[in-house]
């Protein structure tokens, strides 16, 4: 041991979000004799460690947990800072903080809302927990060809605790889906029809919802594994490489300021779509595709009122503090190649547009509609890492180069038309036109260390998530997804993590 760190472990994992946690869980289940150290730059903000902050009942404690997840630089633009307010529309969601240079493209599009979370559990302590399966061209062809993808996604469902029945008691959910289905289901394959959104949430016996975070992914199997240790407030500053082989990580203890080398037989970097490639760059691992093929999902949003329900017996809104309302649940309009958007329809607690004072709003009748659009992939959409400037953690500063293509703009226009169709099907659209959120709002940054079937220069890792360039270095996160998905990506990236973890189990038990 050196300070609070071991000198040597079997597997070092950087990042404690859902994907790093999936590695720890599978290793703990399948090879509990392996020693595992997980390093997380942020603090522990919830208990059990990594749990979703929405499960914190007390409003002040929840806000505190969100604020402590918002990075290290005082004055970084977050929803809670005056600078963010002054910046108008450029705000981060609670629990996240903006990439300072996300807005680099002055006249182009950039990713003005590119954001991260720094806390045990990562963004998985703040997410909406929607876990749709990828469909059609969102799927990864070479894993489908081997028949693996669905089995891996089934494992991801298990690890994330995905259910579809949490909102079964919602009085308006079925009606809402019937109306949406009538508008779009014709001609769709069963898997692409309107349905309940799979969510990483479960209901306790007392009726309270429990949202899954990394605590659920880790599970008791990892927490009770005496060979697993989570080190919070620990920044990985470099992957150690010897003769083309990963041999550990250099970590910086943010409590004491000391730096240590922790040697490992395998290194997993699961440090999000922006910071995973950043750490590789800082380590001198710089394959051609690193940071490239960045894709975010442009978001079109709108609101509508479910009409014709005035006489239905709707119970009082059963809103649980900080969670979704429960009258109309969460519904899903899946992606198709013909309509390349993923639709999420959820109850809003209040109308986003002013309504007349005497408007008798039926509880749960106002829903938000969101369509996420798949992007055309381009190597030019990329992260640039500085050789001189550093971020607030002292790692290479990140700049985003990102532009929509004509095809992307056309997809967004089609999504706007489609969302109007959906809103009319629901009942009464609540505004004249839908609007597009600033780019980066989806928080689903993909492709920056993408997976490939072969090492042809367009990918950073192979099908097991091991880098082509450095033996024994595995990467995890949405950054590994090679396709342009429109659906929420965490289920897919956890599935890919399961495959990578199994590969580690296999190779370490073979030695
Ligand atoms: P993260 O959860 O981001 O975790 C990465 C961790 O690595 C962080 O904790 C970070 O601090 C740590 N780290 C980074 N660099 C270092 C370093 N150098 N050293 C040590 N630690 C480091 N996704 C969905 O699929 N469905 C949704 O409904 C959904 N809704 C969302 C809503 C919100 C408000 C937010 C914020 C996100 C949402 N997401 C959603 C995105 C989802 O949370 C992410 O896809 C998921 O958390 C990614 O998991 P990860 O483990 O790859 O990365």
XYZ file of C-alpha atoms and ligand atoms in Angstrom:
564
model
C 0.000 0.000 0.000
C 1.059 3.599 -0.694
C -1.116 6.017 1.270
C -4.692 4.876 0.792
C -3.900 3.102 -2.499
C -2.665 -0.408 -3.227
C 0.635 -0.714 -5.101
C -0.785 -3.427 -7.321
C -4.172 -4.848 -8.343
C -5.418 -7.180 -11.034
C -7.822 -4.660 -12.580
C -7.829 -0.851 -12.276
C -11.063 0.876 -13.349
C -11.191 4.641 -13.974
C -14.692 6.094 -13.513
C -17.564 4.918 -11.324
C -20.527 5.534 -13.644
C -22.769 2.721 -14.881
C -20.223 1.371 -17.389
C -17.197 1.246 -15.069
C -19.495 -0.286 -12.459
C -20.637 -2.935 -14.935
C -17.009 -4.068 -15.267
C -16.665 -4.291 -11.469
C -19.928 -6.255 -11.185
C -19.154 -8.861 -13.851
C -15.609 -9.318 -12.529
C -16.977 -9.727 -8.984
C -19.561 -12.260 -10.133
C -17.429 -14.295 -12.490
C -13.957 -14.025 -10.958
C -14.253 -12.867 -7.325
C -10.603 -13.688 -6.627
C -9.409 -10.777 -8.778
C -8.398 -7.608 -6.945
C -10.185 -4.548 -8.349
C -9.557 -0.853 -7.647
C -12.016 1.746 -8.970
C -10.836 5.368 -9.137
C -13.369 8.215 -9.267
C -12.376 11.880 -9.414
C -15.589 13.122 -7.799
C -16.831 12.797 -4.231
C -19.338 10.317 -2.837
C -22.589 12.301 -2.817
C -25.190 9.615 -2.071
C -25.618 6.379 -0.120
C -25.267 3.585 -1.060
C -22.319 4.981 -3.013
C -23.323 5.784 -6.597
C -27.065 5.804 -5.938
C -29.384 8.128 -7.825
C -29.788 11.536 -6.198
C -33.530 11.481 -7.003
C -33.797 8.846 -4.273
C -32.701 11.460 -1.693
C -35.960 12.550 -0.086
C -34.836 15.816 1.481
C -34.786 18.677 -1.057
C -31.767 20.455 0.455
C -29.726 17.261 0.700
C -30.580 16.425 -2.924
C -29.538 19.901 -4.118
C -26.311 19.589 -2.154
C -25.551 16.221 -3.805
C -26.205 17.756 -7.222
C -23.994 20.757 -6.526
C -21.137 18.543 -5.307
C -21.313 16.637 -8.622
C -20.739 19.759 -10.693
C -16.973 19.663 -11.032
C -14.078 21.388 -9.430
C -13.668 24.792 -11.038
C -15.339 27.595 -9.155
C -17.346 29.664 -11.605
C -17.791 26.922 -14.184
C -21.113 27.493 -15.851
C -23.798 25.451 -14.158
C -27.454 26.028 -13.617
C -26.676 27.136 -10.071
C -24.069 29.755 -10.903
C -24.664 33.409 -11.748
C -22.396 33.023 -14.777
C -24.727 30.429 -16.215
C -27.714 32.640 -15.720
C -25.904 35.487 -17.443
C -25.074 33.147 -20.301
C -28.744 32.876 -21.174
C -29.588 29.567 -22.784
C -26.216 27.964 -22.094
C -27.005 26.172 -18.853
C -26.191 22.762 -17.466
C -28.697 20.401 -15.908
C -28.466 20.014 -12.104
C -25.698 17.567 -11.208
C -23.730 18.376 -14.369
C -21.251 21.071 -15.428
C -20.530 22.450 -18.873
C -17.404 21.859 -20.890
C -15.936 25.394 -20.896
C -14.986 25.239 -24.569
C -18.011 23.324 -25.807
C -19.164 26.429 -27.619
C -16.004 26.730 -29.691
C -17.558 27.049 -33.153
C -18.458 30.719 -33.234
C -20.462 30.570 -36.427
C -21.014 26.826 -36.708
C -22.934 24.607 -34.394
C -20.452 23.398 -31.746
C -21.824 21.559 -28.736
C -22.717 24.476 -26.460
C -24.376 22.232 -23.880
C -21.639 19.562 -23.692
C -21.577 18.599 -20.019
C -20.232 16.076 -17.506
C -20.744 14.960 -13.914
C -17.957 14.367 -11.377
C -19.221 12.210 -8.532
C -19.372 8.585 -7.512
C -21.967 7.191 -9.909
C -21.198 9.749 -12.637
C -24.124 10.941 -14.747
C -25.831 7.734 -13.683
C -26.651 9.450 -10.379
C -28.595 12.133 -12.274
C -30.041 10.449 -15.353
C -33.656 9.962 -16.452
C -33.018 6.193 -16.578
C -34.712 5.556 -19.942
C -33.307 2.277 -21.287
C -34.724 1.570 -24.745
C -33.111 -1.128 -26.847
C -31.416 0.016 -30.053
C -33.252 -0.897 -33.248
C -32.573 -1.080 -37.005
C -29.396 0.830 -37.969
C -28.758 1.777 -34.333
C -27.675 -1.796 -33.712
C -24.060 -2.918 -33.973
C -24.040 -5.163 -37.034
C -20.963 -7.229 -36.248
C -22.279 -8.122 -32.771
C -25.710 -8.901 -34.192
C -24.072 -11.197 -36.735
C -22.634 -13.351 -33.929
C -26.004 -13.330 -32.141
C -24.413 -11.710 -29.072
C -26.019 -8.301 -28.956
C -29.409 -9.248 -27.523
C -27.894 -11.520 -24.885
C -25.560 -8.690 -23.811
C -28.448 -6.225 -23.716
C -30.358 -8.699 -21.548
C -27.407 -8.647 -19.143
C -27.445 -4.846 -19.200
C -31.169 -4.917 -18.315
C -30.293 -7.135 -15.363
C -27.412 -4.958 -14.151
C -29.368 -1.705 -14.473
C -32.561 -3.155 -12.975
C -34.673 -2.229 -16.013
C -38.448 -2.624 -15.662
C -41.520 -1.652 -17.676
C -44.122 -1.889 -14.917
C -43.146 0.920 -12.542
C -45.889 3.205 -13.874
C -48.527 0.537 -14.450
C -50.838 2.312 -12.045
C -50.695 5.574 -14.014
C -54.283 6.338 -14.996
C -53.505 8.097 -18.294
C -50.617 5.984 -19.603
C -52.636 3.476 -21.635
C -54.823 6.179 -23.131
C -51.768 8.211 -24.110
C -50.127 5.210 -25.807
C -53.372 4.282 -27.610
C -53.485 7.740 -29.137
C -49.809 7.768 -30.096
C -50.105 4.274 -31.555
C -53.076 5.260 -33.683
C -50.943 8.019 -35.193
C -47.715 6.108 -35.952
C -47.942 2.326 -35.545
C -49.318 1.421 -38.953
C -46.760 -0.573 -40.906
C -44.294 -0.812 -38.002
C -42.777 -4.110 -36.835
C -43.942 -5.026 -33.289
C -40.641 -3.974 -31.658
C -40.925 -0.511 -33.241
C -44.491 0.181 -32.100
C -45.464 2.633 -29.377
C -44.921 1.064 -25.950
C -44.029 1.710 -22.334
C -40.514 3.053 -21.937
C -38.181 0.528 -20.286
C -36.821 2.358 -17.239
C -34.082 1.604 -14.723
C -36.387 2.009 -11.755
C -38.264 -0.199 -9.342
C -41.006 0.357 -6.829
C -40.448 -0.486 -3.186
C -43.086 -2.241 -1.124
C -44.091 1.085 0.403
C -44.833 2.390 -3.110
C -41.821 4.648 -3.393
C -39.856 4.645 -6.656
C -36.142 3.806 -6.483
C -34.144 4.977 -9.494
C -31.116 2.904 -10.466
C -27.659 4.402 -10.273
C -24.255 2.764 -10.126
C -25.224 1.311 -6.743
C -27.678 -0.980 -8.516
C -25.129 -1.890 -11.197
C -22.485 -2.662 -8.565
C -24.977 -4.630 -6.480
C -24.187 -6.535 -3.304
C -21.998 -8.857 -5.395
C -19.470 -6.019 -5.812
C -20.057 -4.191 -2.517
C -19.506 -7.396 -0.541
C -16.492 -8.437 -2.601
C -13.506 -8.015 -0.219
C -11.240 -7.692 -3.265
C -13.089 -4.619 -4.609
C -12.278 -1.077 -3.423
C -13.688 2.226 -4.626
C -11.419 5.255 -4.193
C -13.356 8.509 -4.547
C -11.766 11.954 -5.000
C -9.019 10.268 -7.012
C -8.071 11.592 -10.437
C -6.444 9.253 -12.938
C -3.847 11.412 -14.681
C -2.173 8.825 -16.886
C -2.497 5.241 -18.040
C 0.891 3.600 -17.527
C 2.096 1.771 -20.633
C 5.197 -0.382 -20.965
C 6.204 -1.629 -24.390
C 2.655 -1.430 -25.779
C 1.048 -3.040 -22.706
C -1.083 -1.259 -20.080
C 0.551 -1.786 -16.695
C -1.409 0.515 -14.388
C -2.552 4.061 -13.722
C -1.019 7.113 -12.160
C -3.525 8.609 -9.749
C -3.696 11.923 -7.952
C -5.229 11.947 -4.478
C -7.411 15.069 -4.451
C -7.565 14.997 -0.646
C -3.804 15.084 -0.016
C -2.453 16.291 -3.366
C -0.174 13.249 -3.586
C 0.421 11.213 -6.730
C 0.831 7.415 -6.824
C 1.396 4.697 -9.369
C -0.975 1.761 -9.047
C 0.161 -1.196 -11.105
C -2.465 -3.392 -12.738
C -2.656 -6.344 -15.113
C -5.638 -4.727 -16.865
C -6.781 -1.098 -17.041
C -10.375 -0.095 -17.841
C -11.115 3.565 -18.617
C -14.810 4.454 -18.237
C -14.459 8.192 -17.776
C -17.323 9.415 -20.077
C -17.462 10.387 -23.753
C -15.314 13.482 -23.306
C -12.804 12.441 -20.644
C -12.048 8.865 -21.742
C -10.309 10.062 -24.921
C -8.815 12.917 -22.889
C -7.071 10.476 -20.543
C -5.728 8.464 -23.464
C -4.395 11.628 -25.055
C -2.780 12.651 -21.766
C -1.135 9.204 -21.665
C 0.347 9.582 -25.139
C -2.091 7.016 -26.608
C -3.276 8.809 -29.720
C -4.737 6.556 -32.430
C -6.143 8.294 -35.523
C -9.785 7.836 -34.516
C -9.287 9.130 -30.950
C -11.852 11.832 -30.183
C -13.351 11.587 -33.677
C -16.793 10.502 -34.934
C -18.263 12.469 -32.027
C -22.027 12.314 -32.258
C -24.693 13.821 -30.084
C -28.436 13.445 -30.574
C -30.134 16.680 -31.629
C -33.270 17.117 -29.555
C -36.616 18.519 -30.667
C -39.101 19.165 -27.863
C -42.729 20.169 -27.528
C -45.651 19.942 -25.133
C -49.263 18.876 -25.454
C -52.331 18.428 -23.308
C -54.204 15.132 -23.200
C -57.759 16.177 -24.038
C -61.094 14.468 -23.518
C -60.264 13.262 -20.013
C -62.081 15.885 -17.995
C -64.661 13.326 -16.835
C -62.170 10.547 -16.099
C -61.544 9.873 -12.390
C -57.943 11.034 -12.176
C -56.428 10.698 -8.701
C -54.599 13.649 -7.234
C -51.112 13.992 -8.742
C -48.950 11.418 -6.979
C -45.747 13.321 -7.531
C -42.831 12.081 -5.460
C -40.277 14.797 -4.720
C -37.776 15.142 -7.526
C -39.187 12.352 -9.665
C -41.432 12.099 -12.672
C -45.131 12.591 -12.194
C -47.090 9.402 -12.214
C -50.360 10.103 -13.987
C -49.242 9.379 -17.525
C -45.934 7.516 -17.015
C -43.214 7.421 -19.661
C -43.961 6.245 -23.208
C -41.676 5.325 -26.075
C -41.984 5.830 -29.828
C -39.074 3.717 -31.123
C -36.553 4.660 -33.804
C -36.948 3.327 -37.331
C -34.662 3.821 -40.313
C -37.515 5.629 -42.096
C -38.141 7.954 -39.150
C -34.684 8.182 -37.548
C -35.782 9.664 -34.239
C -36.338 8.185 -30.808
C -39.417 9.503 -29.005
C -39.841 9.934 -25.267
C -43.181 11.203 -23.935
C -43.392 12.002 -20.237
C -45.687 13.826 -17.902
C -44.733 17.405 -17.075
C -45.436 18.798 -13.645
C -46.452 22.148 -15.089
C -47.155 23.599 -18.487
C -44.058 25.034 -20.168
C -46.231 27.752 -21.734
C -48.495 30.114 -19.787
C -52.093 28.943 -19.545
C -55.130 31.074 -18.698
C -55.641 31.592 -14.952
C -59.043 29.906 -15.086
C -57.757 26.930 -17.140
C -58.826 23.786 -15.222
C -55.702 21.665 -15.827
C -56.428 17.995 -15.180
C -53.559 16.576 -13.066
C -51.082 14.702 -15.257
C -52.687 15.862 -18.502
C -49.710 17.922 -19.723
C -46.976 15.899 -21.359
C -43.593 16.782 -22.777
C -42.634 15.228 -26.074
C -38.990 14.806 -27.021
C -37.513 13.406 -30.193
C -33.805 12.559 -30.253
C -32.310 12.514 -33.776
C -29.533 10.255 -35.063
C -26.598 12.149 -36.590
C -24.655 11.477 -39.783
C -21.182 10.348 -38.696
C -18.097 12.278 -39.700
C -14.465 12.020 -38.613
C -14.405 15.839 -38.653
C -16.778 16.000 -35.668
C -14.131 15.701 -33.028
C -12.575 16.627 -29.734
C -9.303 18.484 -29.877
C -6.951 18.171 -26.902
C -4.564 20.953 -26.070
C -0.842 20.395 -25.618
C -0.564 23.574 -23.522
C -3.838 24.516 -21.864
C -5.359 22.399 -19.104
C -8.835 22.003 -17.675
C -9.764 22.563 -14.040
C -8.367 19.121 -13.160
C -5.036 19.774 -14.861
C -5.718 17.439 -17.801
C -5.475 18.568 -21.449
C -8.154 21.179 -22.220
C -10.855 19.901 -24.596
C -12.281 21.785 -27.557
C -15.221 20.589 -29.618
C -15.413 20.777 -33.390
C -18.911 19.790 -34.424
C -21.224 20.696 -37.288
C -24.570 19.504 -38.525
C -24.752 18.280 -42.103
C -27.527 19.143 -44.553
C -28.839 15.640 -43.904
C -28.874 16.307 -40.145
C -30.816 19.527 -40.657
C -33.324 17.703 -42.819
C -33.736 15.025 -40.114
C -34.402 17.747 -37.543
C -37.074 19.318 -39.769
C -38.706 15.922 -40.204
C -38.593 15.421 -36.434
C -40.377 18.737 -35.967
C -43.145 17.603 -38.325
C -43.360 14.236 -36.575
C -43.595 15.805 -33.123
C -46.519 17.946 -34.301
C -48.236 14.745 -35.471
C -47.636 13.175 -32.061
C -48.829 16.277 -30.198
C -52.050 16.414 -32.194
C -52.588 12.719 -31.531
C -52.208 13.353 -27.783
C -54.806 16.118 -27.897
C -53.984 19.804 -27.900
C -50.519 21.069 -28.879
C -49.511 23.713 -26.337
C -47.621 26.008 -28.684
C -47.461 26.947 -32.353
C -44.212 25.161 -33.150
C -41.748 22.770 -31.511
C -38.215 23.897 -30.844
C -34.742 22.433 -31.023
C -32.554 22.416 -27.916
C -28.994 23.740 -28.225
C -26.629 20.970 -29.347
C -25.172 18.851 -26.581
C -28.407 18.884 -24.575
C -28.937 15.143 -24.984
C -25.874 14.372 -22.801
C -25.397 11.294 -25.008
C -21.929 11.886 -26.518
C -20.938 8.867 -28.527
C -18.237 7.609 -30.833
C -15.112 9.294 -29.459
C -13.350 5.965 -28.818
C -15.564 3.898 -31.080
C -15.580 0.158 -31.503
C -14.720 -1.471 -34.822
C -14.676 -4.987 -36.131
C -11.193 -4.507 -37.582
C -8.359 -2.043 -36.998
C -8.946 0.082 -40.110
C -8.194 3.489 -38.621
C -11.839 4.386 -37.962
C -12.022 2.828 -34.511
C -10.085 2.851 -31.251
C -11.221 -0.461 -29.727
C -12.090 -3.898 -31.048
C -15.286 -5.888 -30.388
C -14.196 -6.675 -26.797
C -13.589 -2.958 -26.062
C -9.818 -3.500 -25.828
C -7.808 -0.802 -27.583
C -6.093 -1.781 -30.811
C -3.029 0.156 -29.758
C -2.377 -0.866 -26.143
C -2.716 -4.445 -24.950
C -4.745 -4.843 -21.755
C -6.378 -1.398 -21.991
C -10.191 -1.550 -22.181
C -12.523 1.418 -22.710
C -16.171 1.806 -21.705
C -18.990 4.298 -22.122
C -21.142 5.771 -24.868
C -17.866 6.745 -26.540
C -17.434 3.070 -27.530
C -20.736 2.866 -29.440
C -19.880 2.863 -33.165
C -23.342 3.476 -34.624
C -25.291 6.733 -34.724
C -27.984 5.924 -32.214
C -30.967 8.113 -31.436
C -32.095 6.053 -28.454
C -30.709 6.715 -24.988
C -27.350 4.923 -25.092
C -26.562 3.732 -21.564
C -28.197 0.312 -21.929
C -26.084 -0.314 -25.033
C -22.832 0.878 -23.456
C -23.448 -1.263 -20.352
C -24.048 -4.229 -22.689
C -20.682 -3.577 -24.361
C -19.059 -3.347 -20.918
C -20.414 -6.799 -20.061
C -18.663 -8.219 -23.125
C -15.393 -6.488 -22.257
C -15.527 -7.661 -18.638
C -16.121 -11.243 -19.720
C -13.071 -11.003 -21.955
C -10.974 -9.869 -18.979
C -12.277 -12.751 -16.861
C -11.379 -15.142 -19.647
C -7.857 -13.852 -20.213
C -6.908 -13.487 -16.549
C -8.171 -16.941 -15.646
C -6.226 -18.375 -18.582
C -2.901 -17.083 -17.329
P -20.494 8.557 -16.449
O -21.750 8.142 -15.783
O -20.435 9.924 -16.972
O -19.305 8.313 -15.418
C -17.979 8.645 -15.741
C -17.251 8.928 -14.449
O -15.857 9.022 -14.716
C -17.655 10.243 -13.796
O -18.106 10.011 -12.488
C -16.379 11.070 -13.816
O -16.229 11.897 -12.680
C -15.310 10.002 -13.845
N -14.031 10.473 -14.411
C -13.834 11.188 -15.538
N -12.521 11.401 -15.742
C -11.868 10.820 -14.704
C -10.492 10.688 -14.356
N -9.514 11.186 -15.137
N -10.167 10.048 -13.196
C -11.151 9.523 -12.408
N -12.466 9.611 -12.705
C -12.821 10.234 -13.839
N -28.794 8.031 -20.544
C -29.726 7.119 -20.892
O -29.395 6.085 -21.468
N -31.042 7.310 -20.597
C -31.493 8.454 -20.003
O -32.687 8.591 -19.749
C -30.529 9.436 -19.662
N -30.912 10.593 -19.088
C -29.968 11.460 -18.622
C -30.387 12.595 -17.928
C -29.438 13.421 -17.327
C -29.900 14.627 -16.555
C -28.063 13.103 -17.427
C -27.027 13.942 -16.733
C -27.640 12.015 -18.180
C -28.589 11.195 -18.800
N -28.217 10.065 -19.526
C -29.162 9.167 -19.925
C -26.807 9.772 -19.829
C -26.279 8.706 -18.870
O -26.291 9.187 -17.569
C -24.897 8.304 -19.329
O -25.040 7.692 -20.597
C -24.217 7.306 -18.397
O -24.105 7.801 -17.100
C -22.818 6.986 -18.955
O -22.173 6.113 -18.059
P -20.581 6.082 -17.973
O -20.245 5.141 -16.889
O -20.021 5.782 -19.309
O -20.152 7.584 -17.658
